[in-house]
Amino acid sequence: MDDVYIVILSLMASAIFSGMEISFLSTNRLQLELDLKKNKFSSKIIDKFFKHQSQFIGLLLLCNNVANVIYGIAIARILEPFISDILPEAISNDFIILLCQTILSTLLVLATAEFLPKIIFSINPNKSMKIFSVPAVILFYLLYPIVAVFIFISELVIKYILRVDISHEDYKLNVVDLNDYIKEYSNPDDEDEDIQQGIELFQNAIDFHNVKLRECMVPRTEIQAIDIEDSIDDVKAVFEETKHSKLLVFENNIDNIIGYIHINDVLTKVKNLRQKVRPIDFYPETYSAQELLKKLSKKHQSIAVVVDEFGGTSGIISIEDLIEEIFGEIEDEFDVEDTLEKTISPDDHIFSARLEIDYLNKNYKFNFPESDDYETLAGYIIHYHESIPEIGEEIMIGNYIFKIIKATDTKLEEVEIKNNQ
């Protein structure tokens, strides 16, 4: 057979085996399990490969190496006369010719049989495995004795010389598989709103275990609380004004919260407010929202106080705040009603500074960078400006101009955003 055809065929074979290797390692196991439930033939084959992972990977490596050896022999016969003809006689010797052959053949095999196929096969690894599952299983049985010998020798070396434990455990599906499955099979262009809402709900539930209290609490500046020394009439007035059913109670200042009081406690005859104060739990900003939801549910509590690293009051968290991290915005008694969202033109908006950066990016197609250093629009501006801007001040960050519409000495309230592109 002509050497050119041998090179082409060996490169194709090497590309397929390299691609199958990355497909096998990237296969979504949840999707595979779902296909097995549908009794698909190709999925049964792939499942067999996963039950014999070492042997299958060994098969791919063996076949890939054989293809590369054949390629190396054939490409050398093609390149040698070509390189000999173009090299000047002064530097033309066996070493230089071999060096040129090695460089050219390596670049060719890396581009066509390594990088490119691995990129292509990794786009949809499950589908790629299904396409080549039948020829792969034929090779698997044909070459199994050879592969088994190499695997046996390798395991002996690893176990008795390197002293490494090589015991195999059955694979168990985990949250990563579920997360990958949702990302892979969700379609943001799908016009079915119910499907997209279901996918978003599923994704929120998966991401919930990474959420910290500082990401979903009502901040300190928006806490409405009463002093333990306030009169009963004053407390009733605060309940009437805020429409809350519960109020935090502090002694001397907001950093010394001693509990909370329910509106029912002041509707009855009561002389001493301190007698009606109910205990409340405290949690750090970095505490897991998922764990707190479990604790509040178990203790039949609905609110807790969030404290910073110095023990000062950082915010308040309600069970509704935790649930809405999964189900989306739920208006509860501790939420601030005014979260302004006003569109003046496609490139000009006015927003409440409390809106979160990821919410603005998602709903208004901004490209603001997200960071652990801030959560809200106010935090983003203060992070880059390094101070609280004054009303009317304009700040240029990236391609956007931020104009402060409303602010106090301690916080930003409303911001106008203009696209400067």
GROMACS .gro file of C-alpha atoms in nm:
model
  421
    1MET     CA    1   0.000   0.000   0.000
    2ASP     CA    2   0.122   0.350  -0.081
    3ASP     CA    3   0.282   0.523   0.219
    4VAL     CA    4   0.050   0.824   0.184
    5TYR     CA    5  -0.257   0.604   0.235
    6ILE     CA    6  -0.090   0.432   0.528
    7VAL     CA    7  -0.022   0.772   0.691
    8ILE     CA    8  -0.382   0.887   0.635
    9LEU     CA    9  -0.534   0.565   0.771
   10SER     CA   10  -0.301   0.549   1.072
   11LEU     CA   11  -0.371   0.915   1.156
   12MET     CA   12  -0.745   0.852   1.132
   13ALA     CA   13  -0.715   0.549   1.359
   14SER     CA   14  -0.502   0.741   1.608
   15ALA     CA   15  -0.750   1.030   1.603
   16ILE     CA   16  -1.043   0.797   1.675
   17PHE     CA   17  -0.866   0.624   1.963
   18SER     CA   18  -0.753   0.958   2.112
   19GLY     CA   19  -1.104   1.098   2.076
   20MET     CA   20  -1.260   0.789   2.232
   21GLU     CA   21  -1.026   0.819   2.528
   22ILE     CA   22  -1.139   1.174   2.608
   23SER     CA   23  -1.503   1.080   2.537
   24PHE     CA   24  -1.484   0.787   2.775
   25LEU     CA   25  -1.331   0.997   3.052
   26SER     CA   26  -1.586   1.278   2.994
   27THR     CA   27  -1.898   1.062   2.959
   28ASN     CA   28  -2.190   1.187   3.165
   29ARG     CA   29  -2.271   0.891   3.386
   30LEU     CA   30  -2.620   1.014   3.468
   31GLN     CA   31  -2.711   1.028   3.099
   32LEU     CA   32  -2.563   0.681   3.058
   33GLU     CA   33  -2.781   0.549   3.342
   34LEU     CA   34  -3.090   0.707   3.186
   35ASP     CA   35  -3.007   0.546   2.851
   36LEU     CA   36  -2.962   0.210   3.024
   37LYS     CA   37  -3.313   0.244   3.166
   38LYS     CA   38  -3.432   0.282   2.806
   39ASN     CA   39  -3.256  -0.046   2.722
   40LYS     CA   40  -3.034   0.108   2.453
   41PHE     CA   41  -2.783  -0.138   2.303
   42SER     CA   42  -2.495   0.110   2.272
   43SER     CA   43  -2.538   0.216   2.635
   44LYS     CA   44  -2.506  -0.146   2.748
   45ILE     CA   45  -2.174  -0.167   2.565
   46ILE     CA   46  -2.048   0.158   2.720
   47ASP     CA   47  -2.159   0.041   3.063
   48LYS     CA   48  -1.951  -0.275   3.012
   49PHE     CA   49  -1.650  -0.057   2.933
   50PHE     CA   50  -1.700   0.128   3.263
   51LYS     CA   51  -1.713  -0.203   3.448
   52HIS     CA   52  -1.373  -0.284   3.294
   53GLN     CA   53  -1.220   0.064   3.290
   54SER     CA   54  -0.856  -0.038   3.315
   55GLN     CA   55  -0.890  -0.289   3.032
   56PHE     CA   56  -1.075  -0.045   2.806
   57ILE     CA   57  -0.827   0.239   2.863
   58GLY     CA   58  -0.548  -0.012   2.804
   59LEU     CA   59  -0.712  -0.116   2.476
   60LEU     CA   60  -0.733   0.246   2.356
   61LEU     CA   61  -0.369   0.313   2.448
   62LEU     CA   62  -0.252  -0.009   2.282
   63CYS     CA   63  -0.438   0.062   1.959
   64ASN     CA   64  -0.329   0.426   1.960
   65ASN     CA   65   0.036   0.330   2.003
   66VAL     CA   66   0.017   0.071   1.724
   67ALA     CA   67  -0.138   0.331   1.493
   68ASN     CA   68   0.134   0.583   1.585
   69VAL     CA   69   0.413   0.331   1.523
   70ILE     CA   70   0.274   0.248   1.178
   71TYR     CA   71   0.237   0.621   1.111
   72GLY     CA   72   0.596   0.686   1.220
   73ILE     CA   73   0.738   0.421   0.985
   74ALA     CA   74   0.534   0.540   0.687
   75ILE     CA   75   0.589   0.913   0.740
   76ALA     CA   76   0.964   0.856   0.775
   77ARG     CA   77   0.975   0.695   0.430
   78ILE     CA   78   0.786   0.992   0.286
   79LEU     CA   79   0.982   1.268   0.459
   80GLU     CA   80   1.337   1.133   0.426
   81PRO     CA   81   1.386   1.191   0.050
   82PHE     CA   82   1.193   1.520   0.068
   83ILE     CA   83   1.407   1.659   0.350
   84SER     CA   84   1.730   1.532   0.191
   85ASP     CA   85   1.651   1.720  -0.129
   86ILE     CA   86   1.576   2.057   0.034
   87LEU     CA   87   1.856   2.060   0.295
   88PRO     CA   88   2.186   2.225   0.196
   89GLU     CA   89   2.469   1.974   0.161
   90ALA     CA   90   2.667   2.150   0.436
   91ILE     CA   91   2.415   2.050   0.705
   92SER     CA   92   2.264   1.743   0.541
   93ASN     CA   93   2.343   1.443   0.761
   94ASP     CA   94   2.154   1.158   0.924
   95PHE     CA   95   2.107   1.342   1.254
   96ILE     CA   96   1.964   1.660   1.098
   97ILE     CA   97   1.736   1.459   0.870
   98LEU     CA   98   1.611   1.253   1.167
   99LEU     CA   99   1.557   1.571   1.371
  100CYS     CA  100   1.353   1.733   1.093
  101GLN     CA  101   1.151   1.414   1.046
  102THR     CA  102   1.075   1.400   1.418
  103ILE     CA  103   0.965   1.764   1.440
  104LEU     CA  104   0.742   1.753   1.130
  105SER     CA  105   0.585   1.415   1.206
  106THR     CA  106   0.522   1.511   1.570
  107LEU     CA  107   0.354   1.840   1.476
  108LEU     CA  108   0.134   1.658   1.225
  109VAL     CA  109   0.024   1.384   1.463
  110LEU     CA  110  -0.039   1.628   1.749
  111ALA     CA  111  -0.256   1.851   1.534
  112THR     CA  112  -0.457   1.586   1.350
  113ALA     CA  113  -0.461   1.290   1.589
  114GLU     CA  114  -0.445   1.448   1.935
  115PHE     CA  115  -0.565   1.807   1.980
  116LEU     CA  116  -0.831   1.826   1.707
  117PRO     CA  117  -1.009   1.494   1.774
  118LYS     CA  118  -1.007   1.549   2.150
  119ILE     CA  119  -1.171   1.888   2.103
  120ILE     CA  120  -1.433   1.744   1.865
  121PHE     CA  121  -1.510   1.433   2.071
  122SER     CA  122  -1.537   1.630   2.397
  123ILE     CA  123  -1.820   1.844   2.256
  124ASN     CA  124  -2.064   1.556   2.300
  125PRO     CA  125  -1.879   1.266   2.466
  126ASN     CA  126  -2.186   1.046   2.520
  127LYS     CA  127  -2.285   1.064   2.155
  128SER     CA  128  -1.926   1.002   2.040
  129MET     CA  129  -1.905   0.689   2.255
  130LYS     CA  130  -2.233   0.560   2.111
  131ILE     CA  131  -2.110   0.605   1.752
  132PHE     CA  132  -1.794   0.400   1.804
  133SER     CA  133  -1.925   0.159   2.069
  134VAL     CA  134  -1.980  -0.137   1.832
  135PRO     CA  135  -1.635  -0.138   1.662
  136ALA     CA  136  -1.479  -0.068   2.003
  137VAL     CA  137  -1.642  -0.371   2.165
  138ILE     CA  138  -1.527  -0.593   1.876
  139LEU     CA  139  -1.168  -0.475   1.929
  140PHE     CA  140  -1.217  -0.516   2.303
  141TYR     CA  141  -1.288  -0.888   2.272
  142LEU     CA  142  -1.030  -0.949   1.998
  143LEU     CA  143  -0.742  -0.786   2.186
  144TYR     CA  144  -0.857  -0.858   2.541
  145PRO     CA  145  -0.594  -1.131   2.606
  146ILE     CA  146  -0.308  -0.898   2.507
  147VAL     CA  147  -0.449  -0.606   2.705
  148ALA     CA  148  -0.512  -0.829   3.008
  149VAL     CA  149  -0.145  -0.934   3.016
  150PHE     CA  150  -0.025  -0.571   3.014
  151ILE     CA  151  -0.281  -0.472   3.280
  152PHE     CA  152  -0.177  -0.767   3.498
  153ILE     CA  153   0.193  -0.673   3.476
  154SER     CA  154   0.113  -0.305   3.545
  155GLU     CA  155  -0.093  -0.389   3.852
  156LEU     CA  156   0.184  -0.613   3.987
  157VAL     CA  157   0.436  -0.329   3.953
  158ILE     CA  158   0.200  -0.076   4.112
  159LYS     CA  159   0.093  -0.303   4.397
  160TYR     CA  160   0.416  -0.479   4.494
  161ILE     CA  161   0.692  -0.242   4.383
  162LEU     CA  162   0.532   0.102   4.417
  163ARG     CA  163   0.318  -0.016   4.712
  164VAL     CA  164   0.006   0.165   4.592
  165ASP     CA  165  -0.344   0.041   4.670
  166ILE     CA  166  -0.529  -0.026   4.343
  167SER     CA  167  -0.858  -0.151   4.480
  168HIS     CA  168  -1.155  -0.045   4.266
  169GLU     CA  169  -1.482   0.089   4.404
  170ASP     CA  170  -1.812   0.098   4.222
  171TYR     CA  171  -1.889   0.442   4.083
  172LYS     CA  172  -2.170   0.631   4.253
  173LEU     CA  173  -2.362   0.909   4.084
  174ASN     CA  174  -2.316   1.245   4.255
  175VAL     CA  175  -2.426   1.607   4.233
  176VAL     CA  176  -2.151   1.682   3.979
  177ASP     CA  177  -2.304   1.434   3.732
  178LEU     CA  178  -2.646   1.593   3.780
  179ASN     CA  179  -2.503   1.942   3.736
  180ASP     CA  180  -2.319   1.843   3.418
  181TYR     CA  181  -2.633   1.677   3.282
  182ILE     CA  182  -2.843   1.990   3.335
  183LYS     CA  183  -2.581   2.216   3.176
  184GLU     CA  184  -2.535   1.983   2.880
  185TYR     CA  185  -2.900   1.931   2.797
  186SER     CA  186  -3.050   2.269   2.889
  187ASN     CA  187  -3.124   2.498   2.596
  188PRO     CA  188  -3.130   2.871   2.675
  189ASP     CA  189  -3.302   2.938   2.340
  190ASP     CA  190  -3.591   2.706   2.424
  191GLU     CA  191  -3.911   2.911   2.410
  192ASP     CA  192  -4.097   2.681   2.648
  193GLU     CA  193  -4.100   2.894   2.963
  194ASP     CA  194  -4.216   2.609   3.187
  195ILE     CA  195  -3.922   2.390   3.081
  196GLN     CA  196  -3.672   2.669   3.136
  197GLN     CA  197  -3.818   2.749   3.478
  198GLY     CA  198  -3.792   2.383   3.572
  199ILE     CA  199  -3.429   2.369   3.461
  200GLU     CA  200  -3.350   2.690   3.649
  201LEU     CA  201  -3.516   2.551   3.962
  202PHE     CA  202  -3.314   2.231   3.932
  203GLN     CA  203  -2.992   2.429   3.885
  204ASN     CA  204  -3.066   2.651   4.185
  205ALA     CA  205  -3.123   2.344   4.402
  206ILE     CA  206  -2.787   2.200   4.294
  207ASP     CA  207  -2.602   2.528   4.353
  208PHE     CA  208  -2.769   2.584   4.690
  209HIS     CA  209  -2.505   2.385   4.881
  210ASN     CA  210  -2.246   2.648   4.781
  211VAL     CA  211  -2.451   2.949   4.897
  212LYS     CA  212  -2.331   3.135   5.208
  213LEU     CA  213  -2.549   3.346   5.438
  214ARG     CA  214  -2.385   3.672   5.331
  215GLU     CA  215  -2.523   3.612   4.980
  216CYS     CA  216  -2.889   3.600   5.080
  217MET     CA  217  -2.927   3.792   5.408
  218VAL     CA  218  -3.106   4.123   5.461
  219PRO     CA  219  -2.817   4.364   5.536
  220ARG     CA  220  -2.765   4.544   5.865
  221THR     CA  221  -2.866   4.883   5.724
  222GLU     CA  222  -3.215   4.753   5.646
  223ILE     CA  223  -3.281   4.577   5.976
  224GLN     CA  224  -3.574   4.721   6.169
  225ALA     CA  225  -3.531   4.656   6.540
  226ILE     CA  226  -3.639   4.793   6.877
  227ASP     CA  227  -3.453   4.875   7.198
  228ILE     CA  228  -3.534   4.667   7.503
  229GLU     CA  229  -3.598   4.993   7.689
  230ASP     CA  230  -3.867   5.109   7.444
  231SER     CA  231  -4.216   5.141   7.582
  232ILE     CA  232  -4.490   4.899   7.484
  233ASP     CA  233  -4.670   5.179   7.300
  234ASP     CA  234  -4.354   5.259   7.102
  235VAL     CA  235  -4.314   4.891   7.011
  236LYS     CA  236  -4.675   4.870   6.896
  237ALA     CA  237  -4.617   5.179   6.682
  238VAL     CA  238  -4.315   5.017   6.515
  239PHE     CA  239  -4.517   4.703   6.442
  240GLU     CA  240  -4.791   4.919   6.293
  241GLU     CA  241  -4.545   5.117   6.081
  242THR     CA  242  -4.337   4.826   5.949
  243LYS     CA  243  -4.621   4.572   5.913
  244HIS     CA  244  -4.379   4.305   6.038
  245SER     CA  245  -4.492   4.019   6.258
  246LYS     CA  246  -4.152   3.995   6.429
  247LEU     CA  247  -3.895   4.254   6.535
  248LEU     CA  248  -3.541   4.209   6.660
  249VAL     CA  249  -3.472   4.338   7.008
  250PHE     CA  250  -3.135   4.490   7.102
  251GLU     CA  251  -2.986   4.636   7.415
  252ASN     CA  252  -2.799   4.968   7.377
  253ASN     CA  253  -2.711   4.913   7.008
  254ILE     CA  254  -2.784   4.690   6.708
  255ASP     CA  255  -2.464   4.490   6.767
  256ASN     CA  256  -2.607   4.360   7.093
  257ILE     CA  257  -2.918   4.173   6.980
  258ILE     CA  258  -3.077   3.977   7.264
  259GLY     CA  259  -3.365   3.815   7.075
  260TYR     CA  260  -3.686   3.900   6.896
  261ILE     CA  261  -4.046   3.970   6.984
  262HIS     CA  262  -4.365   3.860   6.807
  263ILE     CA  263  -4.654   4.098   6.751
  264ASN     CA  264  -4.884   3.871   6.954
  265ASP     CA  265  -4.662   3.931   7.256
  266VAL     CA  266  -4.753   4.300   7.273
  267LEU     CA  267  -5.122   4.261   7.194
  268THR     CA  268  -5.184   4.110   7.536
  269LYS     CA  269  -5.137   4.296   7.860
  270VAL     CA  270  -4.764   4.317   7.921
  271LYS     CA  271  -4.571   4.549   8.150
  272ASN     CA  272  -4.214   4.436   8.093
  273LEU     CA  273  -4.093   4.388   7.736
  274ARG     CA  274  -3.795   4.184   7.854
  275GLN     CA  275  -4.029   3.906   7.970
  276LYS     CA  276  -4.157   3.857   7.614
  277VAL     CA  277  -3.823   3.850   7.433
  278ARG     CA  278  -3.771   3.519   7.254
  279PRO     CA  279  -3.422   3.373   7.199
  280ILE     CA  280  -3.265   3.387   6.854
  281ASP     CA  281  -2.966   3.201   6.708
  282PHE     CA  282  -2.655   3.364   6.561
  283TYR     CA  283  -2.458   3.239   6.261
  284PRO     CA  284  -2.146   3.368   6.081
  285GLU     CA  285  -2.165   3.518   5.733
  286THR     CA  286  -1.977   3.219   5.591
  287TYR     CA  287  -2.222   2.963   5.728
  288SER     CA  288  -2.387   2.736   5.472
  289ALA     CA  289  -2.737   2.846   5.372
  290GLN     CA  290  -2.828   2.482   5.316
  291GLU     CA  291  -2.726   2.385   5.669
  292LEU     CA  292  -2.913   2.680   5.819
  293LEU     CA  293  -3.230   2.586   5.633
  294LYS     CA  294  -3.206   2.238   5.788
  295LYS     CA  295  -3.152   2.381   6.136
  296LEU     CA  296  -3.433   2.636   6.117
  297SER     CA  297  -3.672   2.370   5.989
  298LYS     CA  298  -3.569   2.125   6.260
  299LYS     CA  299  -3.605   2.385   6.537
  300HIS     CA  300  -3.928   2.528   6.390
  301GLN     CA  301  -3.768   2.874   6.374
  302SER     CA  302  -3.811   3.130   6.100
  303ILE     CA  303  -3.533   3.387   6.152
  304ALA     CA  304  -3.172   3.410   6.264
  305VAL     CA  305  -2.909   3.681   6.303
  306VAL     CA  306  -2.599   3.688   6.083
  307VAL     CA  307  -2.279   3.819   6.244
  308ASP     CA  308  -1.946   3.925   6.095
  309GLU     CA  309  -1.599   3.804   6.193
  310PHE     CA  310  -1.586   4.055   6.479
  311GLY     CA  311  -1.919   3.950   6.627
  312GLY     CA  312  -2.106   4.256   6.508
  313THR     CA  313  -2.450   4.228   6.351
  314SER     CA  314  -2.412   4.185   5.976
  315GLY     CA  315  -2.772   4.112   5.880
  316ILE     CA  316  -3.082   3.906   5.937
  317ILE     CA  317  -3.184   3.590   5.754
  318SER     CA  318  -3.532   3.442   5.731
  319ILE     CA  319  -3.640   3.102   5.612
  320GLU     CA  320  -3.805   3.277   5.315
  321ASP     CA  321  -3.468   3.426   5.214
  322LEU     CA  322  -3.320   3.077   5.207
  323ILE     CA  323  -3.606   2.921   5.014
  324GLU     CA  324  -3.603   3.193   4.749
  325GLU     CA  325  -3.243   3.100   4.665
  326ILE     CA  326  -3.402   2.790   4.511
  327PHE     CA  327  -3.746   2.904   4.400
  328GLY     CA  328  -3.667   3.263   4.307
  329GLU     CA  329  -3.781   3.588   4.458
  330ILE     CA  330  -4.043   3.556   4.731
  331GLU     CA  331  -4.167   3.877   4.888
  332ASP     CA  332  -4.159   3.844   5.266
  333GLU     CA  333  -4.194   4.083   5.556
  334PHE     CA  334  -3.820   4.151   5.584
  335ASP     CA  335  -3.774   4.241   5.216
  336VAL     CA  336  -3.742   4.600   5.107
  337GLU     CA  337  -4.027   4.670   4.867
  338ASP     CA  338  -3.849   4.925   4.656
  339THR     CA  339  -3.609   4.743   4.425
  340LEU     CA  340  -3.621   4.990   4.138
  341GLU     CA  341  -3.575   4.861   3.784
  342LYS     CA  342  -3.640   5.125   3.520
  343THR     CA  343  -3.538   5.111   3.153
  344ILE     CA  344  -3.503   5.452   2.988
  345SER     CA  345  -3.353   5.312   2.665
  346PRO     CA  346  -3.171   4.991   2.567
  347ASP     CA  347  -2.845   5.154   2.680
  348ASP     CA  348  -2.976   5.351   2.978
  349HIS     CA  349  -3.122   5.204   3.299
  350ILE     CA  350  -3.192   5.310   3.657
  351PHE     CA  351  -3.163   5.043   3.925
  352SER     CA  352  -3.184   5.000   4.298
  353ALA     CA  353  -2.829   4.962   4.427
  354ARG     CA  354  -2.942   4.653   4.622
  355LEU     CA  355  -2.992   4.446   4.306
  356GLU     CA  356  -2.740   4.166   4.275
  357ILE     CA  357  -2.476   4.164   4.002
  358ASP     CA  358  -2.563   3.815   3.878
  359TYR     CA  359  -2.931   3.919   3.853
  360LEU     CA  360  -2.840   4.223   3.639
  361ASN     CA  361  -2.608   4.018   3.417
  362LYS     CA  362  -2.874   3.754   3.365
  363ASN     CA  363  -3.176   3.978   3.306
  364TYR     CA  364  -3.020   4.281   3.137
  365LYS     CA  365  -2.728   4.117   2.952
  366PHE     CA  366  -2.459   4.320   3.129
  367ASN     CA  367  -2.111   4.175   3.155
  368PHE     CA  368  -2.017   4.296   3.502
  369PRO     CA  369  -1.747   4.074   3.656
  370GLU     CA  370  -1.867   3.866   3.951
  371SER     CA  371  -1.654   3.831   4.262
  372ASP     CA  372  -1.662   3.714   4.623
  373ASP     CA  373  -1.576   4.073   4.721
  374TYR     CA  374  -1.926   4.201   4.642
  375GLU     CA  375  -2.278   4.079   4.568
  376THR     CA  376  -2.481   4.388   4.481
  377LEU     CA  377  -2.457   4.680   4.241
  378ALA     CA  378  -2.366   4.906   4.535
  379GLY     CA  379  -2.090   4.669   4.641
  380TYR     CA  380  -1.955   4.653   4.284
  381ILE     CA  381  -1.934   5.034   4.255
  382ILE     CA  382  -1.781   5.082   4.601
  383HIS     CA  383  -1.531   4.800   4.535
  384TYR     CA  384  -1.391   4.976   4.227
  385HIS     CA  385  -1.437   5.335   4.348
  386GLU     CA  386  -1.294   5.248   4.693
  387SER     CA  387  -1.536   5.489   4.863
  388ILE     CA  388  -1.905   5.579   4.869
  389PRO     CA  389  -1.967   5.821   4.578
  390GLU     CA  390  -2.176   6.133   4.622
  391ILE     CA  391  -2.513   6.205   4.459
  392GLY     CA  392  -2.464   6.314   4.097
  393GLU     CA  393  -2.114   6.171   4.073
  394GLU     CA  394  -2.037   5.972   3.756
  395ILE     CA  395  -1.800   5.677   3.765
  396MET     CA  396  -1.655   5.498   3.462
  397ILE     CA  397  -1.604   5.123   3.510
  398GLY     CA  398  -1.528   4.922   3.197
  399ASN     CA  399  -1.772   5.016   2.921
  400TYR     CA  400  -2.034   5.160   3.158
  401ILE     CA  401  -2.095   5.496   3.324
  402PHE     CA  402  -2.253   5.477   3.670
  403LYS     CA  403  -2.433   5.792   3.787
  404ILE     CA  404  -2.537   5.808   4.153
  405ILE     CA  405  -2.903   5.911   4.170
  406LYS     CA  406  -2.975   5.855   4.539
  407ALA     CA  407  -2.740   5.787   4.829
  408THR     CA  408  -2.670   5.855   5.195
  409ASP     CA  409  -2.343   5.892   5.383
  410THR     CA  410  -2.335   5.517   5.443
  411LYS     CA  411  -2.491   5.350   5.138
  412LEU     CA  412  -2.595   5.380   4.773
  413GLU     CA  413  -2.965   5.353   4.694
  414GLU     CA  414  -3.027   5.427   4.324
  415VAL     CA  415  -2.786   5.420   4.029
  416GLU     CA  416  -2.821   5.507   3.661
  417ILE     CA  417  -2.619   5.288   3.424
  418LYS     CA  418  -2.531   5.398   3.071
  419ASN     CA  419  -2.351   5.193   2.808
  420ASN     CA  420  -2.055   5.398   2.687
  421GLN     CA  421  -1.973   5.185   2.382
   0.00000   0.00000   0.00000
